Short mmCIF file of C-alpha atoms and ligand atoms in Angstrom, two decimals:
data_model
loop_
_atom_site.label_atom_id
_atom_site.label_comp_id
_atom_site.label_asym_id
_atom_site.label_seq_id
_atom_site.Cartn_x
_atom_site.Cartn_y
_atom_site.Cartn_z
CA UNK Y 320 0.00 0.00 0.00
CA UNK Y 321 1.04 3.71 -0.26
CA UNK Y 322 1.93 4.98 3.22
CA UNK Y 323 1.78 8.65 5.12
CA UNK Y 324 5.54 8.11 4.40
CA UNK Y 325 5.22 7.64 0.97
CA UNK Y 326 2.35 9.79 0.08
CA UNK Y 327 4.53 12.71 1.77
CA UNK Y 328 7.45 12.10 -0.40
CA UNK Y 329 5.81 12.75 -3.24
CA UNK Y 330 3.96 15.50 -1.59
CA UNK Y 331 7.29 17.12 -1.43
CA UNK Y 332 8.38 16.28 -5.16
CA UNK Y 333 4.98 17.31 -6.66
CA UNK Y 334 5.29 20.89 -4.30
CA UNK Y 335 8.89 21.40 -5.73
CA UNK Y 336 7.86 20.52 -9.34
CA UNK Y 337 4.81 23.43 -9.18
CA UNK Y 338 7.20 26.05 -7.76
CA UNK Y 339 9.85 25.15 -9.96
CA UNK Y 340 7.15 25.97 -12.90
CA UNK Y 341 6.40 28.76 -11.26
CA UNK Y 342 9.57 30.42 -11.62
CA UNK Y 343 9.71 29.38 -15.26
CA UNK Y 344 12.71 27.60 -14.91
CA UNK Y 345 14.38 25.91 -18.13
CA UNK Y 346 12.79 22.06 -19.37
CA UNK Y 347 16.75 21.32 -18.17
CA UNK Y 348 16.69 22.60 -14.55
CA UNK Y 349 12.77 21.77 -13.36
CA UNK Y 350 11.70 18.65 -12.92
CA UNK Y 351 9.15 17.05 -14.30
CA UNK Y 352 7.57 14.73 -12.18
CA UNK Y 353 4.45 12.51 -12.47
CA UNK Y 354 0.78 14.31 -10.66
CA UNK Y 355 0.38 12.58 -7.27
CA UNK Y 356 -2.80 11.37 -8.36
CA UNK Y 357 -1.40 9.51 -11.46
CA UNK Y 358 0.89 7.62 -8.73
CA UNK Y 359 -1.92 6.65 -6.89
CA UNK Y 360 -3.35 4.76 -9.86
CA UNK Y 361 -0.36 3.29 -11.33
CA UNK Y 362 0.28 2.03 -7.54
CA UNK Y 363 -3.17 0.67 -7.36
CA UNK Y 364 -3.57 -0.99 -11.10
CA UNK Y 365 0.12 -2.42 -10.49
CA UNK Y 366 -1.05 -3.99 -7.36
CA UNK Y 367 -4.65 -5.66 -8.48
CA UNK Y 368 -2.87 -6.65 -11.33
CA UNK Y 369 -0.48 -8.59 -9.27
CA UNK Y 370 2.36 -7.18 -11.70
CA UNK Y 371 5.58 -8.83 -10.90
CA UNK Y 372 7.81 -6.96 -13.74
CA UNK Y 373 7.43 -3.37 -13.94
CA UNK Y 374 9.27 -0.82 -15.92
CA UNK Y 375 9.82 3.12 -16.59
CA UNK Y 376 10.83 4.95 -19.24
CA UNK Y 377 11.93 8.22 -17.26
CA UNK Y 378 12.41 7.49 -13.79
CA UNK Y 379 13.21 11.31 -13.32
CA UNK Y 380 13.11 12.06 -9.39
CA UNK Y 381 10.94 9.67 -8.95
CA UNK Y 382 6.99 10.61 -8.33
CA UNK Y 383 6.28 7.05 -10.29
CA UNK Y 384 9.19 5.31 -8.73
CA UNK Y 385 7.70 5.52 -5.23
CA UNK Y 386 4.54 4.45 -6.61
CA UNK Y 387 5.49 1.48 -8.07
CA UNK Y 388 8.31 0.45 -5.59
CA UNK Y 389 5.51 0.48 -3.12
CA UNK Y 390 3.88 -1.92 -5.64
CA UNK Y 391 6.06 -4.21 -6.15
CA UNK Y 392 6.92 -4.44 -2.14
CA UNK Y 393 3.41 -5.28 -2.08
CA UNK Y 394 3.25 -8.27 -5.03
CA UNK Y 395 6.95 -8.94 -4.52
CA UNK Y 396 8.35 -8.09 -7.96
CA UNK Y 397 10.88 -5.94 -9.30
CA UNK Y 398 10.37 -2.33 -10.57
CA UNK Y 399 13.30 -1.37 -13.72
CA UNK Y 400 13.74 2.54 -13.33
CA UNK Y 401 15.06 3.79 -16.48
CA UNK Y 402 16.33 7.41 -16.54
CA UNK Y 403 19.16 8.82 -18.48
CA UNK Y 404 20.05 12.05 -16.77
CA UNK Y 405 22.45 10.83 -13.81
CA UNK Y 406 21.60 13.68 -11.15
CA UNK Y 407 17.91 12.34 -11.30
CA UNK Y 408 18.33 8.92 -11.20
CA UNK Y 409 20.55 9.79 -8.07
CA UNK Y 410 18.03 11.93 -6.20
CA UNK Y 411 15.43 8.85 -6.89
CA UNK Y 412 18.17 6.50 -5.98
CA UNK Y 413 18.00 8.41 -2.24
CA UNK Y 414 14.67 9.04 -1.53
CA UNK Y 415 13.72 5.00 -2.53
CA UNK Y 416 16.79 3.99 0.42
CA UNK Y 417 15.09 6.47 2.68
CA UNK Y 418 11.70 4.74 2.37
CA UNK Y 419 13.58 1.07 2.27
CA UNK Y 420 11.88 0.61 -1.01
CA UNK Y 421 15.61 0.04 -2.73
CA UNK Y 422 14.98 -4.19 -3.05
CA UNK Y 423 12.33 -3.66 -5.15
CA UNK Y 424 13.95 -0.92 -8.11
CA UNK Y 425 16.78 -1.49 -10.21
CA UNK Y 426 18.09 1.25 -11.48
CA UNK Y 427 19.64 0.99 -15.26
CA UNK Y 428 21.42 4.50 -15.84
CA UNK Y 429 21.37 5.05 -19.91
CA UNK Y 430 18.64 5.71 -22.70
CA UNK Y 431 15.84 3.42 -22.50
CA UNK Y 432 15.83 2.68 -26.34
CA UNK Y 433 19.13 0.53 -25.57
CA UNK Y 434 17.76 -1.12 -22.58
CA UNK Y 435 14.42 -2.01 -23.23
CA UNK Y 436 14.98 -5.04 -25.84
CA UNK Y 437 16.63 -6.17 -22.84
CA UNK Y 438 14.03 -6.51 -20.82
CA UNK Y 439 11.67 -9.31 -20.73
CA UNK Y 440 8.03 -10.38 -19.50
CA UNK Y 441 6.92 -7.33 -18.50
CA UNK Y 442 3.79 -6.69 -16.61
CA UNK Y 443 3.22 -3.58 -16.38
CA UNK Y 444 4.91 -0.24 -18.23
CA UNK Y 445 4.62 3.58 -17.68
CA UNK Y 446 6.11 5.82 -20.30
CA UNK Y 447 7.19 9.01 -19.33
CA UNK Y 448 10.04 10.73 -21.47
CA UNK Y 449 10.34 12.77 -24.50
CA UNK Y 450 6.75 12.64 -26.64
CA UNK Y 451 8.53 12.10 -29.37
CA UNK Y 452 9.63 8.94 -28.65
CA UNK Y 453 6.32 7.58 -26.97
CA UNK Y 454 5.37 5.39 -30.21
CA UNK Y 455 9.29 3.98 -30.81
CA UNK Y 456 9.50 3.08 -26.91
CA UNK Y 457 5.79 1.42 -27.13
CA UNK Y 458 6.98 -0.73 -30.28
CA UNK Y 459 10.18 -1.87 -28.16
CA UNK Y 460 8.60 -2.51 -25.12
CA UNK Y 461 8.69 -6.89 -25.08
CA UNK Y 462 5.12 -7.21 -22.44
CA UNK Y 463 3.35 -10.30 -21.51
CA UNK Y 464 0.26 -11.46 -22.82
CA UNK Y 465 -2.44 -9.55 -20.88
CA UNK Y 466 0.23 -6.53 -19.72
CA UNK Y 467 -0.70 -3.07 -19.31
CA UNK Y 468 1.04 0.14 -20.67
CA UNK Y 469 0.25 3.43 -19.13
CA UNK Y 470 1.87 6.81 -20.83
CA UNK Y 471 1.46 9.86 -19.24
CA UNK Y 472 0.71 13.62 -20.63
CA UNK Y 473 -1.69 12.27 -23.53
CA UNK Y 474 -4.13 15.15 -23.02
CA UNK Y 475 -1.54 17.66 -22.02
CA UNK Y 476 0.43 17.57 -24.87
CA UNK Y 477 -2.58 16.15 -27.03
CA UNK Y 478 -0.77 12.87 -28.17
CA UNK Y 479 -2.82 11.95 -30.82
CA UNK Y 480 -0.28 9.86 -32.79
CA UNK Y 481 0.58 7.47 -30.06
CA UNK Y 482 -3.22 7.19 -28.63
CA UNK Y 483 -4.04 6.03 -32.10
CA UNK Y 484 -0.48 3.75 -32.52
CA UNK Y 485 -1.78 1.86 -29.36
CA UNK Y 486 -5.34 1.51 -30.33
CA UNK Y 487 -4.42 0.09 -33.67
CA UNK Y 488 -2.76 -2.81 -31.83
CA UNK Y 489 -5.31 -5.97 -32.81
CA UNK Y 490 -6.92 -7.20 -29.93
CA UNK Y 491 -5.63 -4.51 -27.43
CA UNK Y 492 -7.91 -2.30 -25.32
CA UNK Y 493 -7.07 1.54 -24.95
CA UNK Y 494 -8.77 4.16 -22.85
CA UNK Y 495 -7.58 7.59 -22.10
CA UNK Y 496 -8.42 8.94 -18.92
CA UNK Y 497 -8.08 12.44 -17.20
CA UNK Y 498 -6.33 11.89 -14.44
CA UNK Y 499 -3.33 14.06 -13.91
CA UNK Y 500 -1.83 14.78 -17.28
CA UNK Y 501 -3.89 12.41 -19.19
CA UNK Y 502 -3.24 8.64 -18.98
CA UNK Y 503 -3.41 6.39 -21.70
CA UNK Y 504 -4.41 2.69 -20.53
CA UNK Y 505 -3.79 0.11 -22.76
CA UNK Y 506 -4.27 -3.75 -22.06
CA UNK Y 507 -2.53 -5.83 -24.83
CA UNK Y 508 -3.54 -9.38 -26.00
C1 LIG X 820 8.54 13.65 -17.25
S1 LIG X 820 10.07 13.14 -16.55
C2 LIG X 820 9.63 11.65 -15.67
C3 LIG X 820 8.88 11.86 -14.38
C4 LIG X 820 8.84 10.66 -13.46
N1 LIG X 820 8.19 9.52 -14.09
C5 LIG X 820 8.16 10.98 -12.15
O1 LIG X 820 7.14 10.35 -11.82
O2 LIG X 820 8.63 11.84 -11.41
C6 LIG X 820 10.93 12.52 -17.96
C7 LIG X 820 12.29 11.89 -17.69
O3 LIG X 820 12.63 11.06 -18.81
C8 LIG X 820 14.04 11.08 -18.94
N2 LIG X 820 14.37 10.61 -20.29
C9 LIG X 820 14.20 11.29 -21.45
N3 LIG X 820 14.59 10.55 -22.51
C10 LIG X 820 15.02 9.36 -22.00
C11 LIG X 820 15.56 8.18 -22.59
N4 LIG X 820 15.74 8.08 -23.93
N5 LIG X 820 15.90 7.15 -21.78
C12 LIG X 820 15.74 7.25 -20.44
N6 LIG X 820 15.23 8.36 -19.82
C13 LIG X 820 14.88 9.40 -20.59
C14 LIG X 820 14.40 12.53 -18.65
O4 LIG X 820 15.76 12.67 -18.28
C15 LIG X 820 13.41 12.90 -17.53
O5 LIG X 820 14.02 12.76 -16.26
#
């Protein structure tokens, strides 16, 4: 389950992220974390789902990390944090000890596009980088029959080319909701 301990870590990222937009700071130096209300679905779908293998393309400082750490303590899988900017992947790296989530996330420092045809089985996906790589990451991504991809900022930045990518899969299910940024849901066959 997310805990008062959990819930107020990413209290803190989500407060830092809105001031940090704020101030109009450069796409380089604010972060760009995940809306708190995002994490609690990802946490809860990666949980009734039972998901064992989880991955994220953009780990960042790690809104979604907590969230699905906390799932996979929960279901006793794994969580694979991709990120490719070091200094995030760091900060993440701390705040996941601090809440003795670390046993359930391995980290993988590097572009995803290299590491995902690496990775196997997976349950459960969240993609959360650059747009413009939403559909190439999607195609990459090896999931198991029945696995669920989740990509965030599909009504914020009106992703219209990957929403209809994913629903042109045969026999997958798609659904965008808005929650947060916009979530697109898809169930594959
Ligand atoms: C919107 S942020 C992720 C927010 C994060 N999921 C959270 O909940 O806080 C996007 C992140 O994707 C990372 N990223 C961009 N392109 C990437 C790539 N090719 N491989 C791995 N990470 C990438 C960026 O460095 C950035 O930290």
């Amino acid at each position: 389950v997310l805990t008062e301990n959990h819930r107020r870590e990413i209290a803190r990222l989500w407060e830092r992220k809105i001031a940090q937009d704020a101030a109009s700071l450069s796409n380089a130096e604010r972060h760009r974390n995940l809306h708190p209300d995002s994490a609690e679905l990802l946490h809860a779908l990666a949980v009734g789902l039972c998901v064992k293998r989880a991955v994220e393309i953009g780990g960042s400082s790690g809104i979604s990390t907590i969230a699905l750490a906390a799932a996979m303590q929960a279901t006793g899988g794994t969580l694979i944090s991709l990120e490719i900017e070091p200094r995030r992947q760091a900060e993440s790296k701390e705040t996941i000890a601090r809440l003795g989530l670390d046993a359930h996330v391995d980290y993988r420092l590097g572009d995803a596009g290299a590491a995902l045809p690496e990775i196997a089985d997976i349950g459960m996906a969240l993609i959360d980088c650059e747009k413009q790589d939403y559909v190439r990451f999607f195609d990459r991504l090896r999931m198991r029959a029945g696995g669920v991809v989740v990509a965030d900022n599909v009504l914020s930045h009106h992703l219209t080319e990957y929403v209809a990518h994913v629903r042109a899969v045969p026999g997958a299910e798609s659904i965008t909701l808005a929650v947060g940024q916009g979530l697109e849901i898809t169930r594959l066959p």
